[in-house]
């Protein structure tokens, strides 16, 4: 029994799409770039951020300890998850912090003009928190020293007796307790940061993998495969639909690998997975249209490969895939939304992962990406149809 034209057309579309997927995973290099590399980047960025419950190694350089500097060191060491390490000199401390051998540290510079405490940290959130504790300890020690001097002068006693009196008085003061009630999101902040980093890789690799696939489309054209299909009783629309579906399937496979891989292996919580999935679909449409257009208009594999890689990295960087858009100046942020699809996806993912929003708030980004993808697909289909006639 012969197949109807409609069934035959769908069979051609699915066959072309299936062939594209087979070609993708037939090459081992593609397995690395599609599966291993994005997860490796997410893992590398993830382990660079440590949780608040971790143990911290804190370095100190204090060549001539005083009562105040000893008090500060003891105050830092009293924290349950802090280990104080004495370091020989400031340069060694600086190098150890830079190499992440030590998390943070400080140097005590005592001169005739007073004592200066130089703080070293890598600029992460944990360093900021420890610096707050350290600053509080320095201020407390400074106040205590001032009180001891005043008591020694007013009572006309030695500094040692004044220090003993101040210490005894402090012991008699009942402690002040502070209770904290956290309002709002009580989730793991570090896990949230890791999710934002994974989101950047999600938008980056969907587009990058799509444009990398443009080379396969160009090769198909150069080998005359599409023309031979055109010579058979196959519609132009079926050929275009098959190539588009193949590109789209490749993009969605990449999205699934980053989405599920980061969730299963690194504990990333996508908060609103349905909204994230729709963003992936919309971004995959954009990548599909861009890849088809590049593969149709390209002249050589070298040209298509270079343009695809450059375009992916530049648009990814400008669109916030490598650094959150919230850190961009207002002008650059505006340009990112005008020029790149990444900005729309990354902004929507930020609002989902950080601000706790859902589909009801990010649907405009999905609509914009879908419209952009449809426009690129329409243009690419027109260009490809012209080459097949």
XYZ file of C-alpha atoms in Angstrom, residues 3 51 53 63 143 152 191-192 217 249 293 336 381:
13
model
C 1.818 6.151 1.541
C 28.962 27.185 50.972
C 28.731 25.813 56.209
C 55.351 39.475 64.164
C 37.234 50.138 72.331
C 44.510 53.621 84.135
C 23.070 26.970 45.416
C 21.263 29.950 43.917
C 24.201 21.880 6.797
C 16.479 18.669 18.007
C 20.681 30.967 7.833
C 22.314 43.707 25.122
C 13.718 28.910 4.876
